[in-house]
PDB file of C-alpha atoms in Angstrom:
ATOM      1  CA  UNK A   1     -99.275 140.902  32.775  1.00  0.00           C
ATOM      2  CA  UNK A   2     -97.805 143.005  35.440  1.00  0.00           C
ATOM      3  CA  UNK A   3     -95.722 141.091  38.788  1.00  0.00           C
ATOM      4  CA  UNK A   4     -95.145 143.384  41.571  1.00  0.00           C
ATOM      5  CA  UNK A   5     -92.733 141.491  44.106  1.00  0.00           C
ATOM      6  CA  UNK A   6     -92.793 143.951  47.521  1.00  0.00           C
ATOM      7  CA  UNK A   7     -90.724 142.964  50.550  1.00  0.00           C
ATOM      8  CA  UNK A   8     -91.734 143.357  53.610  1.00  0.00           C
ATOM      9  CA  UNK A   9     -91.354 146.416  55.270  1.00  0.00           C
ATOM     10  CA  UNK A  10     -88.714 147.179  57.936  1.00  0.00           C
ATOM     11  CA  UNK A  11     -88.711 144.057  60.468  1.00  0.00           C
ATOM     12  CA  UNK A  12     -88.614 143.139  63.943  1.00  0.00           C
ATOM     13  CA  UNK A  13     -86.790 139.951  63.428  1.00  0.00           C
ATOM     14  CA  UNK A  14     -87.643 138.955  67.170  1.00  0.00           C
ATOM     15  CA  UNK A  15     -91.272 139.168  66.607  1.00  0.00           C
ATOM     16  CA  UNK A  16     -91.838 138.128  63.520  1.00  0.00           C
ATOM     17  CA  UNK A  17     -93.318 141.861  62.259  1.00  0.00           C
ATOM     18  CA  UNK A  18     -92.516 145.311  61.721  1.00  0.00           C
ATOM     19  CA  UNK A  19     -90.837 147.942  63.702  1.00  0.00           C
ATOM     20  CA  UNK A  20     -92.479 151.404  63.941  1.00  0.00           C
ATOM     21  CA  UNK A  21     -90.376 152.886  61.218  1.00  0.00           C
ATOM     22  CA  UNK A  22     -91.792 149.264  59.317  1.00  0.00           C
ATOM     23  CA  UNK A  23     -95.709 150.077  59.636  1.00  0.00           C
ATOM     24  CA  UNK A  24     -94.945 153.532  58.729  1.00  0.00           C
ATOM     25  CA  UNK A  25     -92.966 152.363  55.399  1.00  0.00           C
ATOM     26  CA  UNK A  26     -96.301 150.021  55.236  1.00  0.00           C
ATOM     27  CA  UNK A  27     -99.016 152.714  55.288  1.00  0.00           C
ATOM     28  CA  UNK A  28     -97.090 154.607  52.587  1.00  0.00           C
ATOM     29  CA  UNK A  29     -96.896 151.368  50.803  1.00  0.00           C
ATOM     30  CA  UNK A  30    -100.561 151.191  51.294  1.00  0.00           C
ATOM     31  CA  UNK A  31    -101.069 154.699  49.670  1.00  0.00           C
ATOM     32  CA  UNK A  32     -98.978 153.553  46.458  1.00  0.00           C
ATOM     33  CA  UNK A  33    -100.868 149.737  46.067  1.00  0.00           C
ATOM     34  CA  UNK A  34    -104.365 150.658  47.269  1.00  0.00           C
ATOM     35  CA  UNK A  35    -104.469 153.560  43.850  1.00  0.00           C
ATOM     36  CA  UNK A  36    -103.826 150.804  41.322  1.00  0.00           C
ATOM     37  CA  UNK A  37    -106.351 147.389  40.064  1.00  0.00           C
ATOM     38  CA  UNK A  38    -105.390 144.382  41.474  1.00  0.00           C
ATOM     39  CA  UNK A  39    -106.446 141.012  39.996  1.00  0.00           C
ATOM     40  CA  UNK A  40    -105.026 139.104  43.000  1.00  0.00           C
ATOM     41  CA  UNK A  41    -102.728 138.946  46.051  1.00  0.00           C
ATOM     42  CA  UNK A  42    -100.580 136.573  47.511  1.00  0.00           C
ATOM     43  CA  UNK A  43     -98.358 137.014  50.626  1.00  0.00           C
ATOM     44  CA  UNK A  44     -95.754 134.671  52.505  1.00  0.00           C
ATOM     45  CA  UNK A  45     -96.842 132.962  55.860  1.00  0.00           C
ATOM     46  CA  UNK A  46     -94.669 134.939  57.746  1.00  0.00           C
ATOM     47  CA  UNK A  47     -95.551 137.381  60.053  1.00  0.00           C
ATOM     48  CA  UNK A  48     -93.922 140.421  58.751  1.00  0.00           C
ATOM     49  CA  UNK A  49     -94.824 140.160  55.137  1.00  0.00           C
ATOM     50  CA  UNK A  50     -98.396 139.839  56.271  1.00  0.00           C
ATOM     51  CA  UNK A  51     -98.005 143.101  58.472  1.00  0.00           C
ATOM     52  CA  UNK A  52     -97.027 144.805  55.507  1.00  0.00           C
ATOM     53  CA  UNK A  53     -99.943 143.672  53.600  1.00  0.00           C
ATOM     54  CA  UNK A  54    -102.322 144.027  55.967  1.00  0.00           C
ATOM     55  CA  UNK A  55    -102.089 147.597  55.680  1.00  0.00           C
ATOM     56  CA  UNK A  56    -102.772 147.468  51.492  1.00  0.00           C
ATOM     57  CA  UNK A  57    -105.644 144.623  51.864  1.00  0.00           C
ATOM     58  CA  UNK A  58    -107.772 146.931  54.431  1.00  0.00           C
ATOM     59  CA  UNK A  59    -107.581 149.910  52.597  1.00  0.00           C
ATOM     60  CA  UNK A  60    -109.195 148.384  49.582  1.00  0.00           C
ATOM     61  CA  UNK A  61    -111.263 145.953  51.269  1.00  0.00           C
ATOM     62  CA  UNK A  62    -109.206 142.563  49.909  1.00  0.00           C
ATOM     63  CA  UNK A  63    -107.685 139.234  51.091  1.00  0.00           C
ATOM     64  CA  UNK A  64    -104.881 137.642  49.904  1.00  0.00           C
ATOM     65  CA  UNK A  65    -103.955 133.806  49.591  1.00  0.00           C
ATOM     66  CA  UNK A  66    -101.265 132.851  52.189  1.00  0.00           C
ATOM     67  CA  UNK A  67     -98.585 130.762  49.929  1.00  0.00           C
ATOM     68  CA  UNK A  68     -95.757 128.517  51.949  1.00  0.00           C
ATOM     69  CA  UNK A  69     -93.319 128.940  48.899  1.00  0.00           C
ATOM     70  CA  UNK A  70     -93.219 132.461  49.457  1.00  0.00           C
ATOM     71  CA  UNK A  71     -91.557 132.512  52.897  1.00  0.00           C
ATOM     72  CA  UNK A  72     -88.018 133.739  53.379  1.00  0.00           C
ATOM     73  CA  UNK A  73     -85.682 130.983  50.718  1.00  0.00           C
ATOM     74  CA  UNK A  74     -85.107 128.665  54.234  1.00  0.00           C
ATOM     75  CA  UNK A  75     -82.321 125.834  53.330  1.00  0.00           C
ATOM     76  CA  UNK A  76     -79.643 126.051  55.730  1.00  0.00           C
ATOM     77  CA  UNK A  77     -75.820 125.159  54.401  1.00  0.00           C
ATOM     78  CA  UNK A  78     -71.999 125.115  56.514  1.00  0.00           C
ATOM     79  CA  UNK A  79     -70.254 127.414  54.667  1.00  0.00           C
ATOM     80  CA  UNK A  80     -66.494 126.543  54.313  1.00  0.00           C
ATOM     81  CA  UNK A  81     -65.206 127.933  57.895  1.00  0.00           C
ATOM     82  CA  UNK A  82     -68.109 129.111  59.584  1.00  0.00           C
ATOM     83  CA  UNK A  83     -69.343 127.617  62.401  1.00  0.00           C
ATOM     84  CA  UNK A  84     -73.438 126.181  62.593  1.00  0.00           C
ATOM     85  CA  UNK A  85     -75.716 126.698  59.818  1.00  0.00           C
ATOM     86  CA  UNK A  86     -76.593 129.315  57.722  1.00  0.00           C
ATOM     87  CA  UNK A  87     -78.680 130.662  55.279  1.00  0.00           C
ATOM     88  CA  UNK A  88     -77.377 130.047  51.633  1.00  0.00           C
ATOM     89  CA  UNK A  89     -77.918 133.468  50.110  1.00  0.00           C
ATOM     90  CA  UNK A  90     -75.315 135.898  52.700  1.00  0.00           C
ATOM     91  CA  UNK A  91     -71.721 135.036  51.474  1.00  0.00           C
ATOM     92  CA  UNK A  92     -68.369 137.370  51.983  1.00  0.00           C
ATOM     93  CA  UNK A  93     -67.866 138.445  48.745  1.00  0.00           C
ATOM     94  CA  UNK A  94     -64.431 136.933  48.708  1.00  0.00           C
ATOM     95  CA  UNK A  95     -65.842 133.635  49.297  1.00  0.00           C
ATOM     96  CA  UNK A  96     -68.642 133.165  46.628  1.00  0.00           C
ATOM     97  CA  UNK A  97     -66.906 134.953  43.723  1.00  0.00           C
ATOM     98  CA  UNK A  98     -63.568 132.362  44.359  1.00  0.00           C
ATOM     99  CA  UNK A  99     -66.584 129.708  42.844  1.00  0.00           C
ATOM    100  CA  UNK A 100     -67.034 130.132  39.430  1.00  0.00           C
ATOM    101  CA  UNK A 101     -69.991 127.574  39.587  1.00  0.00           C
ATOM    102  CA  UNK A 102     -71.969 130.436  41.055  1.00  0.00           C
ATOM    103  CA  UNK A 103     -71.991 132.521  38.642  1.00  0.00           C
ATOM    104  CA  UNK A 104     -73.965 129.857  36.191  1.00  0.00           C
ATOM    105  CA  UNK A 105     -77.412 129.526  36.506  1.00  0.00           C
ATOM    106  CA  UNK A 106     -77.755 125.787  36.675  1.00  0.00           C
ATOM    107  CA  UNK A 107     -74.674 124.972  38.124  1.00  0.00           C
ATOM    108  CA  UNK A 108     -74.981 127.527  41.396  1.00  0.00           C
ATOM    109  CA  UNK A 109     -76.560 124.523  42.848  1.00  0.00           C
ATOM    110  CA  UNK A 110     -73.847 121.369  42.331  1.00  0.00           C
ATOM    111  CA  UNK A 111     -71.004 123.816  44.065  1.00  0.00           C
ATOM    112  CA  UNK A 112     -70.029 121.928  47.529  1.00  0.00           C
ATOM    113  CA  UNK A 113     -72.114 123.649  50.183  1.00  0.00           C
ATOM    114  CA  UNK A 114     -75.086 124.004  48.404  1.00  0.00           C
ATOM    115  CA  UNK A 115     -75.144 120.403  46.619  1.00  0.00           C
ATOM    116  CA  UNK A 116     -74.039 118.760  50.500  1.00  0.00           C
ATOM    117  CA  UNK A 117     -77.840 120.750  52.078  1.00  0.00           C
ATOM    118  CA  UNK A 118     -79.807 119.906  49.384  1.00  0.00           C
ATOM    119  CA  UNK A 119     -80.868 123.459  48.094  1.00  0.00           C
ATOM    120  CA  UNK A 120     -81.843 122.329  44.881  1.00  0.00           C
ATOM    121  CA  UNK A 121     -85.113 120.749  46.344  1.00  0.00           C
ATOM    122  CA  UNK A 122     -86.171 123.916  48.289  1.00  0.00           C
ATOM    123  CA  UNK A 123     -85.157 125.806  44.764  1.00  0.00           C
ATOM    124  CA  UNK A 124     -86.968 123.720  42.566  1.00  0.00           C
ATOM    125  CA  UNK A 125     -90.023 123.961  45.367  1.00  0.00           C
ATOM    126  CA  UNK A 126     -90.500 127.652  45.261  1.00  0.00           C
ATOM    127  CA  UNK A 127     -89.632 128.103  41.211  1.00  0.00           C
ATOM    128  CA  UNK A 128     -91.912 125.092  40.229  1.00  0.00           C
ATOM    129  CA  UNK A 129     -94.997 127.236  42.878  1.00  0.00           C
ATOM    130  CA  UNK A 130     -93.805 130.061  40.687  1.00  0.00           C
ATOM    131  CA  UNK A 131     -94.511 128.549  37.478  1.00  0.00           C
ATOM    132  CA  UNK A 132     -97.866 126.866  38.628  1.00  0.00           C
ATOM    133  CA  UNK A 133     -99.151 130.409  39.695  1.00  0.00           C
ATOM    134  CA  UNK A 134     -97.948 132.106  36.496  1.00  0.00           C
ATOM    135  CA  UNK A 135     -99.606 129.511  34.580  1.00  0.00           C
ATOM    136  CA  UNK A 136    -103.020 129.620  36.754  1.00  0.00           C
ATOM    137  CA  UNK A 137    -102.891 133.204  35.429  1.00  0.00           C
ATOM    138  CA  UNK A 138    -102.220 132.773  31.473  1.00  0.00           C
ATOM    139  CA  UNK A 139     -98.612 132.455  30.950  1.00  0.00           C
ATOM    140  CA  UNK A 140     -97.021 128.686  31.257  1.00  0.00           C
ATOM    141  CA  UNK A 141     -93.626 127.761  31.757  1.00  0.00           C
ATOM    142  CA  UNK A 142     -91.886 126.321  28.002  1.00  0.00           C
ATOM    143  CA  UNK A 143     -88.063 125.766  28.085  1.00  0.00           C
ATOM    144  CA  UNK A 144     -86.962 129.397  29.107  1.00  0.00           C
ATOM    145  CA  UNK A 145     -90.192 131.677  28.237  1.00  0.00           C
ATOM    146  CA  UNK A 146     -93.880 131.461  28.389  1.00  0.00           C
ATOM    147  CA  UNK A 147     -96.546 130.239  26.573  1.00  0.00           C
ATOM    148  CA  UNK A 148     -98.925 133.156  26.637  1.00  0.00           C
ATOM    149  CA  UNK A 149    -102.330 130.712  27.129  1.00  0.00           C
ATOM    150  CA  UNK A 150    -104.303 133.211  28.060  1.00  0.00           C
ATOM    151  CA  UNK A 151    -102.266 136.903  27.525  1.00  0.00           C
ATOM    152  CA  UNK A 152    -103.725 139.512  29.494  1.00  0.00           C
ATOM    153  CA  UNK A 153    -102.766 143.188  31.237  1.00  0.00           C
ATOM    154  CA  UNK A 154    -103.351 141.962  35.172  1.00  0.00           C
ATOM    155  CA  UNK A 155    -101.260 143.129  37.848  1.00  0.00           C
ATOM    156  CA  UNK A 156    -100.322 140.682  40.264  1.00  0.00           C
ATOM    157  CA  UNK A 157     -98.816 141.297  43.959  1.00  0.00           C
ATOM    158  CA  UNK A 158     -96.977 139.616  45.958  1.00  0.00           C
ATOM    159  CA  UNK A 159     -95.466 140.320  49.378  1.00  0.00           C
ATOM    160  CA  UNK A 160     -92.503 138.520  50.462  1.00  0.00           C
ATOM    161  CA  UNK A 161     -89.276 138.413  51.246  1.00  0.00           C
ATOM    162  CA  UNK A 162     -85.268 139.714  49.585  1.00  0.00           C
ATOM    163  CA  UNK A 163     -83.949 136.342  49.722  1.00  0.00           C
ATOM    164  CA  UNK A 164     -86.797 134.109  47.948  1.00  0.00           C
ATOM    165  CA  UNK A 165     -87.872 137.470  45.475  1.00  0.00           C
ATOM    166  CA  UNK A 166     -83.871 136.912  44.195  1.00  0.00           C
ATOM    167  CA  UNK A 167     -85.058 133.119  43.673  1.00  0.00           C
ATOM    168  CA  UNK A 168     -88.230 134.313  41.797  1.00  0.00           C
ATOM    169  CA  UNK A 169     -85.902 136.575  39.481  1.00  0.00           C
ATOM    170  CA  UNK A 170     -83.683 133.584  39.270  1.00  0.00           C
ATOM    171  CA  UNK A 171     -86.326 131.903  37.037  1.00  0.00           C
ATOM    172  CA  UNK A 172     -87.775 134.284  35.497  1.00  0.00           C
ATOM    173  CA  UNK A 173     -84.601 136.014  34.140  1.00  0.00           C
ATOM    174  CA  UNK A 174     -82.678 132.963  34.001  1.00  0.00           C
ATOM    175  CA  UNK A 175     -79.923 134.187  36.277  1.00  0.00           C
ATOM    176  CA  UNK A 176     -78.495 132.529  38.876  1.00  0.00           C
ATOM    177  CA  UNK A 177     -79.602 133.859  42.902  1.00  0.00           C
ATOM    178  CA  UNK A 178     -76.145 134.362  43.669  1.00  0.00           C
ATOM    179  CA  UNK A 179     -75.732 136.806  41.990  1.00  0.00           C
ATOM    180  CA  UNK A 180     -79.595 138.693  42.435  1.00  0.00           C
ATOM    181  CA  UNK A 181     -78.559 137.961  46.578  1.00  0.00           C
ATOM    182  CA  UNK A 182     -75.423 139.453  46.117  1.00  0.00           C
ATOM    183  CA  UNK A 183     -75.341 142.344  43.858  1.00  0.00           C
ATOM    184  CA  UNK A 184     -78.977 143.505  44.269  1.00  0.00           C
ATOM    185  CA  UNK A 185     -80.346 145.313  47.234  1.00  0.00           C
ATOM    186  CA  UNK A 186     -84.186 145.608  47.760  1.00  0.00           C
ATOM    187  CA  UNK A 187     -84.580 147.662  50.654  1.00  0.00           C
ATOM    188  CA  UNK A 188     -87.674 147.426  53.180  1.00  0.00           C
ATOM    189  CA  UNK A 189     -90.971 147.477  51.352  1.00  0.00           C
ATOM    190  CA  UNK A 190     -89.329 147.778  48.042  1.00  0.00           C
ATOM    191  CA  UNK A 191     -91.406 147.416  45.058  1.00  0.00           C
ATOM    192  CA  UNK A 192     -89.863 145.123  42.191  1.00  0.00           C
ATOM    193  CA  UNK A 193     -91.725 145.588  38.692  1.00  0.00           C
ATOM    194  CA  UNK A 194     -91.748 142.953  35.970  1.00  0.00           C
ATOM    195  CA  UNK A 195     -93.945 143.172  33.088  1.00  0.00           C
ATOM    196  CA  UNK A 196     -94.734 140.346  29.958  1.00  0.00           C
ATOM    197  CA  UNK A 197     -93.830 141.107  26.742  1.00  0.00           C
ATOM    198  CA  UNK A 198     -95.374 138.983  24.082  1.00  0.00           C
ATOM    199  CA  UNK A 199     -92.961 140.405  20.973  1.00  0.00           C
ATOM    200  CA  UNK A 200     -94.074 137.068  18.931  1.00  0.00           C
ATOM    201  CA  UNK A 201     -97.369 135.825  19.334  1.00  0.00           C
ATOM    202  CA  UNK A 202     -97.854 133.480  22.029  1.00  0.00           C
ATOM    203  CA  UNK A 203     -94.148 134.080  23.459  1.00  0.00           C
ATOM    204  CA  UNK A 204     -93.799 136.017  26.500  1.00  0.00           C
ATOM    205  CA  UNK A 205     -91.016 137.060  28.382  1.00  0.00           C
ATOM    206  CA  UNK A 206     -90.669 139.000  31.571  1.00  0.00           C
ATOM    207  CA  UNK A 207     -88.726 142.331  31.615  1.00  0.00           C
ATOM    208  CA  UNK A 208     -87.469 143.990  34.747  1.00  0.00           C
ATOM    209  CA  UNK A 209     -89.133 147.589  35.052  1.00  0.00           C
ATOM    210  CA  UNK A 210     -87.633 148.536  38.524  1.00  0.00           C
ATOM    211  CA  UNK A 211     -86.078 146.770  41.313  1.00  0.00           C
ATOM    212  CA  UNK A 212     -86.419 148.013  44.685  1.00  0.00           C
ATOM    213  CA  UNK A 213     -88.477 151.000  44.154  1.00  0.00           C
ATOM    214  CA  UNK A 214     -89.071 152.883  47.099  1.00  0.00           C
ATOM    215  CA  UNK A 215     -90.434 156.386  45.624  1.00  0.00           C
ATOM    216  CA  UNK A 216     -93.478 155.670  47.519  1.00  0.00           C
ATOM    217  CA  UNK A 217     -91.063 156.587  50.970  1.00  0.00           C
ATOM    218  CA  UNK A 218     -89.458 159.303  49.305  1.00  0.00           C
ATOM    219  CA  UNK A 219     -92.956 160.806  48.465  1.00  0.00           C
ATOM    220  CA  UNK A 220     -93.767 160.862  52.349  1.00  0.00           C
ATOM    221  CA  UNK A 221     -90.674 162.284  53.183  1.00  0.00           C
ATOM    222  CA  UNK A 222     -88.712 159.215  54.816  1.00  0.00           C
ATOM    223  CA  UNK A 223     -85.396 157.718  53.599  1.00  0.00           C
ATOM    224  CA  UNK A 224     -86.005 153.648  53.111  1.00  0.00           C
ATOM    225  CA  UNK A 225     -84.194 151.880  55.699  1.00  0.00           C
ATOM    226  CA  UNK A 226     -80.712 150.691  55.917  1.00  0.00           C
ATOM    227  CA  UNK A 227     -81.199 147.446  57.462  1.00  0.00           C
ATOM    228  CA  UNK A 228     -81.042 145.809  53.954  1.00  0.00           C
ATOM    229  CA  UNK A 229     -77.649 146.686  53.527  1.00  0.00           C
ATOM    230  CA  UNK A 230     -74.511 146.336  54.764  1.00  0.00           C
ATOM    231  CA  UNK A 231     -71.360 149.040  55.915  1.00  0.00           C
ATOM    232  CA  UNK A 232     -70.425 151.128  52.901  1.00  0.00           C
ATOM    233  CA  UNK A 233     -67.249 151.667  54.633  1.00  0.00           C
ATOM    234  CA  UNK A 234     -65.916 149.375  57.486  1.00  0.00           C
ATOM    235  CA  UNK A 235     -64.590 152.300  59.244  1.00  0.00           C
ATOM    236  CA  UNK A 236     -68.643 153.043  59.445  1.00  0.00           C
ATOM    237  CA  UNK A 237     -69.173 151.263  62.955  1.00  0.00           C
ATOM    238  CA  UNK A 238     -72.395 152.620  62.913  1.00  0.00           C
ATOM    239  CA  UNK A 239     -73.768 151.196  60.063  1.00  0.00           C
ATOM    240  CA  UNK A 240     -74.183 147.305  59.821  1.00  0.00           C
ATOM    241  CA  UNK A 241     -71.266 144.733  59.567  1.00  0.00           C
TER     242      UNK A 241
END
């Protein structure tokens, strides 16, 4: 089975959609998705991811089902010095390397800020969706792989978000998020690839074929969008700090 994980396209945090440059990136999108066979969609609640999908579902005359586990990862922590909440995947880099428990997988979620909000029960909400969709399509959730029930060569799409498609990773892979959140980068309307492989029968793993692919831009001629990254330089006031 094929997963494609696309985020949204570039937002408009203030309305909840996409800015021009975002249902531009979304009709090119469109062009890409609407070429391939589909055996179903799914898309986040949230206004912008279903923008982006609209664009993909009209051209080849399909719906997808809405799924609340697919919103933006929304568990709000106090970080050690800031002031308010915030969301638990945008550290310093300073800051969440000086904690070796992010680095581990299972123990990302007992280090202070995130044990004190109560992450693990929004984690364990979106990876446990995860596994019951995965299984609805042939491949349940044993110990760390899958039990191909049903193996099969579907593609499967979903539109969401960077922050909860590092927590999808998170189980598939086995990583921890913190590091997916920090050291990855899927850029507006990115296309993430993962693909089963079923090297002993019944067994099936996912491999990572691409992460953030945005050729799809690149073939119409536009750069993908910087607003899912931060300064490369701080001297670079005008890129984003």
């Amino acid at each position: 089975m094929k997963l494609l994980i696309v985020r949204h396209a570039d937002p408009d945090y203030s309305i909840d959609s996409l800015t021009p440059t975002g249902w531009e990136e979304a009709a090119l999108l469109a062009r890409r998705l609407s070429k391939l066979e589909v055996a179903a969609f799914y898309v986040s609640p949230l206004g912008r991811a279903k923008d982006t999908a609209s664009l993909t579902l009209k051209a080849m005359g399909r719906t997808a089902t809405e799924c609340p586990w697919l919103r933006e990862f929304d568990a709000p922590i106090h970080k050690p010095g800031a002031e308010g909440p915030s969301i638990p995947w945008d550290w310093l880099p300073a800051d969440w390397t000086a904690e070796p428990r992010f680095f581990d997988r299972a123990a990302w979620l007992e280090a202070g800020p995130m044990a004190e909000a109560g992450v693990a029960e929004q984690y364990h909400w979106v990876t446990r969706s995860l596994d019951e969709l995965l299984a609805a399509h042939g491949y349940r959730r044993e110990g760390e792989i899958y039990r191909a029930e049903r193996p099969n060569t579907d593609t499967v799409v979903l539109f969401c978000h960077f922050g909860v498609e590092c927590v999808l990773l998170s189980r598939m892979l086995n990583l921890s998020p913190m590091v997916l959140w920090h050291g990855f980068c899927a850029a507006p309307s990115s296309v993430t690839t993962l693909v089963t492989e079923e090297r002993r029968e019944g067994e099936a793993y996912f491999r990572l074929g691409a992460f953030g692919d945005t050729s799809h831009l690149y073939a119409g001629g536009r750069e993908p969008s910087f607003s899912a990254r931060f300064c490369e330089m701080y001297s670079l006031t005008d890129q984003r700090h």
